mmCIF file of C-alpha atoms in Angstrom:
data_model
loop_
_atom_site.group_PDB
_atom_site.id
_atom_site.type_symbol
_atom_site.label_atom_id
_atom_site.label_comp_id
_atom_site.label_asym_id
_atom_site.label_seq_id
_atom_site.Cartn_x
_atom_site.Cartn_y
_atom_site.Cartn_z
ATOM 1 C CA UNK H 1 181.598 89.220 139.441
ATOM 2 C CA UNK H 2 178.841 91.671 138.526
ATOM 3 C CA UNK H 3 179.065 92.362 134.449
ATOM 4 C CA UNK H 4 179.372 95.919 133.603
ATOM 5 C CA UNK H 5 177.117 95.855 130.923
ATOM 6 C CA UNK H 6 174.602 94.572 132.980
ATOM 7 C CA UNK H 7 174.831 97.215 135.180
ATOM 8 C CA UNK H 8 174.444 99.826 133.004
ATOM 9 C CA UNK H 9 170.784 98.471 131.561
ATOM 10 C CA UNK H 10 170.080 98.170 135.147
ATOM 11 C CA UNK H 11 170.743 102.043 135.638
ATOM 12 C CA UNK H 12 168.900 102.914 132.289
ATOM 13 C CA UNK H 13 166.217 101.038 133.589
ATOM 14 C CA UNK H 14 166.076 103.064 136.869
ATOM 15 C CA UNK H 15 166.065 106.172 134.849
ATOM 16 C CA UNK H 16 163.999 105.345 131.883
ATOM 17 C CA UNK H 17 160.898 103.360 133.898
ATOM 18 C CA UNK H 18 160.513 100.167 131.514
ATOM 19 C CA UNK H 19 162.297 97.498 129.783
ATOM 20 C CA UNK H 20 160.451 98.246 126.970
ATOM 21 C CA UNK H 21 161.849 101.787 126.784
ATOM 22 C CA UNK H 22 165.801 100.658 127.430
ATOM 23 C CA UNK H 23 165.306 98.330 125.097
ATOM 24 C CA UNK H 24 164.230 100.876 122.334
ATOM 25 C CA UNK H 25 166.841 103.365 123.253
ATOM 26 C CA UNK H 26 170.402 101.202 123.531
ATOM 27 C CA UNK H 27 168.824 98.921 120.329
ATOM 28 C CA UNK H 28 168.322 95.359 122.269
ATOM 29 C CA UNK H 29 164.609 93.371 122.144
ATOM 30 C CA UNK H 30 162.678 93.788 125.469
ATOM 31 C CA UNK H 31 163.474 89.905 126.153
ATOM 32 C CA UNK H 32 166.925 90.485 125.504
ATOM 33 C CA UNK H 33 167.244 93.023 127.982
ATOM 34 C CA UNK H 34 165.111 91.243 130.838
ATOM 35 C CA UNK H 35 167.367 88.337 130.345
ATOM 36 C CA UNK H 36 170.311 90.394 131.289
ATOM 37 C CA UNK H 37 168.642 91.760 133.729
ATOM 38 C CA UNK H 38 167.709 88.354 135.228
ATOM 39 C CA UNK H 39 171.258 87.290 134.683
ATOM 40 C CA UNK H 40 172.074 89.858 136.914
ATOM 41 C CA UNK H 41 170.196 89.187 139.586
ATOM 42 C CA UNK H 42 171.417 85.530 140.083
ATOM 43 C CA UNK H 43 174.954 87.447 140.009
ATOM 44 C CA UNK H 44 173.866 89.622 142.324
ATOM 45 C CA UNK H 45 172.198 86.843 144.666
ATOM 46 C CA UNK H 46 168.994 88.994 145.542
ATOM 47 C CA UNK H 47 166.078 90.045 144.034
ATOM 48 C CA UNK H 48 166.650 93.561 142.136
ATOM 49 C CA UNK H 49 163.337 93.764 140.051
ATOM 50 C CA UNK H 50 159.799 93.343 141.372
ATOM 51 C CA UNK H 51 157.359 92.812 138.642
ATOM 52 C CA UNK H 52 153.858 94.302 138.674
ATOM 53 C CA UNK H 53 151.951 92.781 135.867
ATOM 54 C CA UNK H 54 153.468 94.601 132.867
ATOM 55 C CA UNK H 55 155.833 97.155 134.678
ATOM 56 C CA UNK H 56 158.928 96.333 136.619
ATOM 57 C CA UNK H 57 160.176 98.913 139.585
ATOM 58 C CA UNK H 58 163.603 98.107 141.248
ATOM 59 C CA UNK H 59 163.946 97.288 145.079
ATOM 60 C CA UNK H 60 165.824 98.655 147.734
ATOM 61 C CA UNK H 61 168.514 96.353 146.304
ATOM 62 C CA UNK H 62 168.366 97.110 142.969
ATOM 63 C CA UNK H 63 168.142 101.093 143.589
ATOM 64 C CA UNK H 64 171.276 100.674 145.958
ATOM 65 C CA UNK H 65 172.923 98.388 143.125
ATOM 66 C CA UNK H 66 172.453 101.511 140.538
ATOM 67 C CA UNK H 67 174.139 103.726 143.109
ATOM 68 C CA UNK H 68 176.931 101.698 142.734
ATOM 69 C CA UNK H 69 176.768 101.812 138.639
ATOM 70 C CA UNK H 70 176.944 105.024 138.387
ATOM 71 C CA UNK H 71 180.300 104.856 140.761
ATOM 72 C CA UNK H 72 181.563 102.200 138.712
ATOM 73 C CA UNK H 73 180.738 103.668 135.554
ATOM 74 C CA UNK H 74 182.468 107.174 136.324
ATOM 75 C CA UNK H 75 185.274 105.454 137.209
ATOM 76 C CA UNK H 76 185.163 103.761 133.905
ATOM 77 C CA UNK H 77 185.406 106.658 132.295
ATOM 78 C CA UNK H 78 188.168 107.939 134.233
ATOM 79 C CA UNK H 79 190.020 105.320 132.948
ATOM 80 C CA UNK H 80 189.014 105.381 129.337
ATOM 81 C CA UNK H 81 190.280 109.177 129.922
ATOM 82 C CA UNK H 82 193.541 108.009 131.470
ATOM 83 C CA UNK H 83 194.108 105.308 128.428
ATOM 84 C CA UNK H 84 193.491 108.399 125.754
ATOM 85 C CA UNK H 85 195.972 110.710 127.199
ATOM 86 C CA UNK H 86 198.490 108.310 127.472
ATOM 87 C CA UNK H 87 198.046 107.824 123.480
ATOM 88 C CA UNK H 88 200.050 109.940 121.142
ATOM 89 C CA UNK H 89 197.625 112.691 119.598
ATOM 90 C CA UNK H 90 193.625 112.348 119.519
ATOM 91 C CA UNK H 91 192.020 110.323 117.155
ATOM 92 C CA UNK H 92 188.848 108.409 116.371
ATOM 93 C CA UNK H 93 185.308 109.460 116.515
ATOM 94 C CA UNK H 94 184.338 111.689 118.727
ATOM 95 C CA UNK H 95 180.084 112.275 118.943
ATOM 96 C CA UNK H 96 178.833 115.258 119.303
ATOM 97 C CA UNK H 97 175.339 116.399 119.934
ATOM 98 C CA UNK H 98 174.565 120.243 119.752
ATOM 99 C CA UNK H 99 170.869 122.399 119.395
ATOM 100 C CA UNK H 100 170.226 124.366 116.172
ATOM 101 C CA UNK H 101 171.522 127.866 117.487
ATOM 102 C CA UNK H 102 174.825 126.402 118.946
ATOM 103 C CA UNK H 103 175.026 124.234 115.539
ATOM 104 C CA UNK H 104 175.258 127.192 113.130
ATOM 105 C CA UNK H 105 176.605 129.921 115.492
ATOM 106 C CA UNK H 106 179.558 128.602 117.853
ATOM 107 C CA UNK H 107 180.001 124.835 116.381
ATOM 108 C CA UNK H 108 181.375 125.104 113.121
ATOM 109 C CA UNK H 109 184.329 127.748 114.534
ATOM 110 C CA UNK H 110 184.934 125.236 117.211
ATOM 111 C CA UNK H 111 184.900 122.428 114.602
ATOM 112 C CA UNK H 112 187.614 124.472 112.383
ATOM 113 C CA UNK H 113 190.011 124.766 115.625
ATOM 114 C CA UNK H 114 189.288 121.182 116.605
ATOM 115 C CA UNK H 115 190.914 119.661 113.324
ATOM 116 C CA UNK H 116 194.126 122.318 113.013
ATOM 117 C CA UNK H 117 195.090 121.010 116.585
ATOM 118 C CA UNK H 118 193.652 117.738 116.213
ATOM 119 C CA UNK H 119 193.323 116.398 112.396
ATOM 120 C CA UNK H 120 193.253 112.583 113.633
ATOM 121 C CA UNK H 121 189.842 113.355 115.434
ATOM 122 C CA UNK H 122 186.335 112.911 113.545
ATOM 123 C CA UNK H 123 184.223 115.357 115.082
ATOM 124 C CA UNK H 124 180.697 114.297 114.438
ATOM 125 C CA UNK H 125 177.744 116.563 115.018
ATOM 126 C CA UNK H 126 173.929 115.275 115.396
ATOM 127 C CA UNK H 127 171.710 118.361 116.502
ATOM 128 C CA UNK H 128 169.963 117.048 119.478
ATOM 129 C CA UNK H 129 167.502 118.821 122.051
ATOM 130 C CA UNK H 130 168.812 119.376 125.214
ATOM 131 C CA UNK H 131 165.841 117.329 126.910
ATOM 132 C CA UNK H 132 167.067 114.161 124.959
ATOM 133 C CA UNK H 133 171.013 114.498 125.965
ATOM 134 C CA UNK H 134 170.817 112.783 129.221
ATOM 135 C CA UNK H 135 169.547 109.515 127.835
ATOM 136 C CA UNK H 136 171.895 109.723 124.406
ATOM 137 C CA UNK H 137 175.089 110.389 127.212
ATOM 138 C CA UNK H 138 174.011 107.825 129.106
ATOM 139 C CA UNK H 139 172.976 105.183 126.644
ATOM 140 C CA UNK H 140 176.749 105.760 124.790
ATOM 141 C CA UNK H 141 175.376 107.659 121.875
ATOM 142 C CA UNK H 142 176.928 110.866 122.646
ATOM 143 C CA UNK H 143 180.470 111.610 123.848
ATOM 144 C CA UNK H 144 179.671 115.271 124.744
ATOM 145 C CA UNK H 145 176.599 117.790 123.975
ATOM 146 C CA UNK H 146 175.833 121.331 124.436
ATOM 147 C CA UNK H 147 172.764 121.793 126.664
ATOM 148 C CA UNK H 148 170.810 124.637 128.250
ATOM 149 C CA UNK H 149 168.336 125.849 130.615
ATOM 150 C CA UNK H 150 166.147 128.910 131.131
ATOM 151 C CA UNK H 151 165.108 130.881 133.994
ATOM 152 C CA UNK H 152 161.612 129.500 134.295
ATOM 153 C CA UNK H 153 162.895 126.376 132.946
ATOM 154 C CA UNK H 154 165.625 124.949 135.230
ATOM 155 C CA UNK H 155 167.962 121.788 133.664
ATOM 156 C CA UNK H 156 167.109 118.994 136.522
ATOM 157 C CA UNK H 157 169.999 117.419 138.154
ATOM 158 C CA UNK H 158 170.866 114.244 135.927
ATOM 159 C CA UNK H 159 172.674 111.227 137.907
ATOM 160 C CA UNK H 160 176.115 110.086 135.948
ATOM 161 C CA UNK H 161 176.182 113.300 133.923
ATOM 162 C CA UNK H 162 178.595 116.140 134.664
ATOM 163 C CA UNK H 163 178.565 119.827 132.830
ATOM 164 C CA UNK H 164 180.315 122.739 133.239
ATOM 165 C CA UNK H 165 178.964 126.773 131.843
ATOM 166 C CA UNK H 166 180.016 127.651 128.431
ATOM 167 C CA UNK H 167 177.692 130.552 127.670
ATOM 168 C CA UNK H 168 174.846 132.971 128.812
ATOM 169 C CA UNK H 169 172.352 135.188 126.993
ATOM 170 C CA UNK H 170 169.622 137.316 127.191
ATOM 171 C CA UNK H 171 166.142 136.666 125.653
ATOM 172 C CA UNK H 172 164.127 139.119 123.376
ATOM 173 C CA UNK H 173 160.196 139.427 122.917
ATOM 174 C CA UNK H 174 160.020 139.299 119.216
ATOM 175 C CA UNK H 175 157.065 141.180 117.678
ATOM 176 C CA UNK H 176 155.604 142.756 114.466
ATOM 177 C CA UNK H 177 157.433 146.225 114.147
ATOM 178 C CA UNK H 178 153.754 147.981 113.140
ATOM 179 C CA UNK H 179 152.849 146.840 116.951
ATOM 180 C CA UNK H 180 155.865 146.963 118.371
ATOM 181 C CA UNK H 181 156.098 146.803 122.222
ATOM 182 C CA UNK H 182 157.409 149.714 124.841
ATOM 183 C CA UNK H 183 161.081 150.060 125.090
ATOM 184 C CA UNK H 184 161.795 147.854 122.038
ATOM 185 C CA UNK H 185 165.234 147.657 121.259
ATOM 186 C CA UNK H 186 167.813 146.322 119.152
ATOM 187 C CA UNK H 187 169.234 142.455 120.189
ATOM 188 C CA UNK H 188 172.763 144.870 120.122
ATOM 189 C CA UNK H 189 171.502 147.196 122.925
ATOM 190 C CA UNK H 190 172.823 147.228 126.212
ATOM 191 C CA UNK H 191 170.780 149.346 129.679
ATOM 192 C CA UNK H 192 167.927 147.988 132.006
ATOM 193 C CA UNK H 193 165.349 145.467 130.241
ATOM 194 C CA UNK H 194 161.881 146.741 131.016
ATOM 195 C CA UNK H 195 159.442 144.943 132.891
ATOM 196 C CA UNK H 196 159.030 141.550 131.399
ATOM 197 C CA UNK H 197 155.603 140.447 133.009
ATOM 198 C CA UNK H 198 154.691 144.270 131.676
ATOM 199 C CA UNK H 199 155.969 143.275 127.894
ATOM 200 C CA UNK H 200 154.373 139.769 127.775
ATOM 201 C CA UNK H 201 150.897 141.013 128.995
ATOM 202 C CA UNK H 202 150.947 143.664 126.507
ATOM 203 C CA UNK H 203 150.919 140.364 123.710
ATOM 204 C CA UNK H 204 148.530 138.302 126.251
ATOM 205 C CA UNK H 205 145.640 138.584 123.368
ATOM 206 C CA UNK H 206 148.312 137.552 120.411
ATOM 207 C CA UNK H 207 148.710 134.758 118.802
ATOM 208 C CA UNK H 208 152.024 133.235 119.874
ATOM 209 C CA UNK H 209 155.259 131.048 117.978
ATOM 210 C CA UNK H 210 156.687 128.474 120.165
ATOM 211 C CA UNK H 211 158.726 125.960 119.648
ATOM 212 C CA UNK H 212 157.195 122.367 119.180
ATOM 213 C CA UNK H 213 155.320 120.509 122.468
ATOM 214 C CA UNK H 214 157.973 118.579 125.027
ATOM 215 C CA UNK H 215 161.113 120.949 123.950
ATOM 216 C CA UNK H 216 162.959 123.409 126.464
ATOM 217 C CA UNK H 217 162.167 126.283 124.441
ATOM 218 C CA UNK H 218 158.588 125.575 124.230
ATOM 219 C CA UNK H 219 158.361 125.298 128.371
ATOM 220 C CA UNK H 220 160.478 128.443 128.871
ATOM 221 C CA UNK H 221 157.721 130.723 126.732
ATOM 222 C CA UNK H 222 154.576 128.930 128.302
ATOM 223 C CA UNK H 223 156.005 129.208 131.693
ATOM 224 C CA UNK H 224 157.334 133.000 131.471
ATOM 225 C CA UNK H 225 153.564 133.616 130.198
ATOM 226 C CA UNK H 226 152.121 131.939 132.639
ATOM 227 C CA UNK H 227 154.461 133.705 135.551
ATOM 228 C CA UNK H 228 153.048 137.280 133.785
ATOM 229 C CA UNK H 229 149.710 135.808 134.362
ATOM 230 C CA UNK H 230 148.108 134.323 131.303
ATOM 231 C CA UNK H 231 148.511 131.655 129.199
ATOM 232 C CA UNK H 232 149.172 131.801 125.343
ATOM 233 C CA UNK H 233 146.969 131.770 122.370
ATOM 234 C CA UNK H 234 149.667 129.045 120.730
ATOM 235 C CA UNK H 235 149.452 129.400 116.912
ATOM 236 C CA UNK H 236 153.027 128.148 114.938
ATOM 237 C CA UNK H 237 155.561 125.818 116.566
ATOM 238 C CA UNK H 238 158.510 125.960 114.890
ATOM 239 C CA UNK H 239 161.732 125.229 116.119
ATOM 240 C CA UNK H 240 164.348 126.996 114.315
ATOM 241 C CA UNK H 241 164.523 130.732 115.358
ATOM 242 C CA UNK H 242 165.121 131.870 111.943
ATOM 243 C CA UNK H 243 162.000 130.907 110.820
ATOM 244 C CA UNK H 244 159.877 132.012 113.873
ATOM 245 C CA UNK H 245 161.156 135.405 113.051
ATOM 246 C CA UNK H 246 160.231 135.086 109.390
ATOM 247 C CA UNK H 247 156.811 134.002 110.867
ATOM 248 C CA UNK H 248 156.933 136.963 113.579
ATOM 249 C CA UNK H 249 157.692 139.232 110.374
ATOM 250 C CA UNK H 250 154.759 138.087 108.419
ATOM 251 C CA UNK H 251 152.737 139.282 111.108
ATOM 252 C CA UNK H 252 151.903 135.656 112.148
ATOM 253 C CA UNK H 253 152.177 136.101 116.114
ATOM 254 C CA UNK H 254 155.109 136.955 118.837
ATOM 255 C CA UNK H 255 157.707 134.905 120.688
ATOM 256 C CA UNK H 256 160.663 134.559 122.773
ATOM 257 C CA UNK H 257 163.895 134.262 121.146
ATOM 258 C CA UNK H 258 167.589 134.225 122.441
ATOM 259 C CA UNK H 259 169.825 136.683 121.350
ATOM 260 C CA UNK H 260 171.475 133.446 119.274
ATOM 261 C CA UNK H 261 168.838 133.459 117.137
ATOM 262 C CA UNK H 262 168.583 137.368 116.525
ATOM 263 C CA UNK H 263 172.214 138.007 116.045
ATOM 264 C CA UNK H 264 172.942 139.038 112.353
ATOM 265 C CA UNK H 265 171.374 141.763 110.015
ATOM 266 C CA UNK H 266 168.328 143.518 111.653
ATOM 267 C CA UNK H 267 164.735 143.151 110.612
ATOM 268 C CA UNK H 268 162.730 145.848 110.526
ATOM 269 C CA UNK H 269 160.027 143.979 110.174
ATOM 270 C CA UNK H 270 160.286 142.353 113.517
ATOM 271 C CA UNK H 271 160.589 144.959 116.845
ATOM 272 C CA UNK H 272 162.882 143.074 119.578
ATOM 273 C CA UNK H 273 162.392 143.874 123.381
ATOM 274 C CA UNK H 274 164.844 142.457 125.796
ATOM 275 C CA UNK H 275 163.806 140.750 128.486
ATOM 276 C CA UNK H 276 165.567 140.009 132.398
ATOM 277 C CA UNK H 277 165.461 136.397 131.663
ATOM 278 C CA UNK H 278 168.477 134.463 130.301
ATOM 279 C CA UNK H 279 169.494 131.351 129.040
ATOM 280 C CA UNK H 280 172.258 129.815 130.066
ATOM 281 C CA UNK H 281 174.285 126.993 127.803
ATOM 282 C CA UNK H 282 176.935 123.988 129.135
ATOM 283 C CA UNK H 283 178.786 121.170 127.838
ATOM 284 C CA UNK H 284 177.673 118.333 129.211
ATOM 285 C CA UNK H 285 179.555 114.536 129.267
ATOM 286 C CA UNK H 286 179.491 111.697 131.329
ATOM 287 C CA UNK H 287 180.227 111.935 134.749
ATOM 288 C CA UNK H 288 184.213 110.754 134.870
ATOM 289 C CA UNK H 289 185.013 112.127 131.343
ATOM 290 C CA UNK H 290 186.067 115.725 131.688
ATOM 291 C CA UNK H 291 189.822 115.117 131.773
ATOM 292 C CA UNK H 292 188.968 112.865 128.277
ATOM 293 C CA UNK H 293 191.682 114.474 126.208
ATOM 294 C CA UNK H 294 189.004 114.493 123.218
ATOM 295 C CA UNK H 295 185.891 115.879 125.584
ATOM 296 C CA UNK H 296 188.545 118.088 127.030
ATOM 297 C CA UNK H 297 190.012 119.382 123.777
ATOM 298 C CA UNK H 298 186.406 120.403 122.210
ATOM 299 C CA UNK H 299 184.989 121.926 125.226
ATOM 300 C CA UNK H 300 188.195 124.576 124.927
ATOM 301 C CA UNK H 301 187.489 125.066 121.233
ATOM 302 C CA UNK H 302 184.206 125.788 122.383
ATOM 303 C CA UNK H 303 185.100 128.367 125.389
ATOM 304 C CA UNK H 304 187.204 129.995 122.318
ATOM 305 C CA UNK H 305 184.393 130.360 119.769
ATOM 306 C CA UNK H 306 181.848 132.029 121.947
ATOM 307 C CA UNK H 307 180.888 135.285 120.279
ATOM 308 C CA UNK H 308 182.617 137.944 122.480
ATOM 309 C CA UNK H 309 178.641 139.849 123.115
ATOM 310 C CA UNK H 310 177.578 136.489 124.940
ATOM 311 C CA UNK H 311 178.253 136.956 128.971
ATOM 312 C CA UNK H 312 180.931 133.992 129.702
ATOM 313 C CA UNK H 313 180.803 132.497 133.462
ATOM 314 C CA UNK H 314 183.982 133.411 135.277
ATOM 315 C CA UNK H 315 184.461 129.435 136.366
ATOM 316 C CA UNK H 316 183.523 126.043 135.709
ATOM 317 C CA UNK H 317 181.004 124.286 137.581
#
């Protein structure tokens, strides 16, 4: 009999390339983990690991072996789901991961909803980046996370993950209001964005606030500069939006913001041009776990606590 737990280092070991790197991320000693993993190849009877000096790739057996994981494991949490509903009320831990925006504009309402219906359940919020949810939701950290994607920045398809649309939003060039750029207007504003590639290039000499190197946000502004034809003169990288405009204010470059992190008490400082780009948020969980009374339960409290300005999708996934 194959050992579930065995399995699942085998599929974070397809997904994360070395031993080394599943052994950092689920908290086991690289020889711990490639005994397991040798374990389960007598178990298995074949060979599922072909070892290259240092670096180990899988074989046809092992990469149809992780095919079957990720079946297995679904179904796991199909039945983990099952078990929960049949309980009487929701409690226990439930681990959430969110990004900054979602943390201190939708979250906290959700959270307040969350524990009136459900005040056995321990909510508990770790503000993640939506590149690192996969592996957290995968490796068990995570029970369910808010994620997103941009236009120039699509979120790749991630094997035993599941999401469905929560949220979308426009995005704003955010400038110094003694430069500010044609058709500026208010985050509020509604009518036809100008011509983004047009509003970039007018900043293509500025010095530019991204966020920091290997982050969604910081792809989405190099890549819609790039698509306008230049790259950007990248001066601050800060992630929290609140402080880029603070920056933007001081007259210490532009940026791309979402209307998340313009929403509130206007600047004048800071001139905001809306752009046709969007980004668009989702709850992710593992693949199996959407009927989870818990995941289930939070991802309405969410759905409820979206600001009524943000464009909702009109179904799930």
């Amino acid at each position: 009999m194959l050992d579930v737990r065995r399995l699942r280092l085998l599929r974070e070991l397809a997904r994360r390339g070395t031993i080394a790197a599943v052994a950092e991320a689920l908290a086991f000693s690289p020889s711990a983990v490639s005994q397991q993993l040798s374990v389960l190849e007598r178990e298995a009877g074949l060979p599922l690991l072909e070892r290259t000096g240092r670096r180990v790739r899988l074989t046809p057996a092992g990469q149809n072996l992780v095919r079957h994981a990720d079946a297995v494991l679904e179904r796991l949490e199909e039945a983990a789901a099952d078990l929960a509903e049949a309980r009487s009320g929701l409690a226990g831990a439930l681990r959430i991961g969110a990004f900054p925006t979602a943390t201190r504009a939708i979250v906290p309402a959700a959270l307040a909803a969350l524990a009136r219906r459900h005040p056995g359940l321990e909510p508990m919020v770790s503000e993640t980046d939506p590149a690192a949810v996969a592996h957290a939701l995968r490796a068990g950290d995570l029970d369910v996370a808010l994620v997103h994607e941009y236009d120039f920045v699509p979120a790749p398809r991630e094997p035993g993950l599941a999401t469905q649309p929560l949220y979308r939003e426009p995005m704003y060039l955010a400038a110094p209001a003694q430069a500010p750029s044609a058709g500026a207007v208010r985050a509020s504003d509604s009518g036809p964005a100008p011509d983004q590639g047009a509003v970039l290039r007018a900043h293509a000499d500025d010095p530019w606030i991204t966020a920091t190197h290997g982050t969604l946000c910081h792809a989405m502004a190099v890549r819609a500069c790039q698509a306008a034809g230049f790259s950007p003169r990248i001066r601050h990288r800060v992630d929290e939006f609140p402080a880029v405009l603070a920056l933007v204010a001081a007259g210490q470059g532009v940026a791309v913001v979402p209307q998340l992190g313009v929403m509130g008490p206007a600047d004048p400082a800071v001139s905001l041009t809306r752009l046709p780009m969007e980004r668009r948020t989702k709850v992710a969980f593992r693949s199996g776990a959407a009927a989870h009374p818990a995941v289930a339960a939070f991802a309405a409290a969410l759905r409820a606590a979206v600001p009524p300005e943000l464009a909702t999708p009109d179904s799930p996934e």
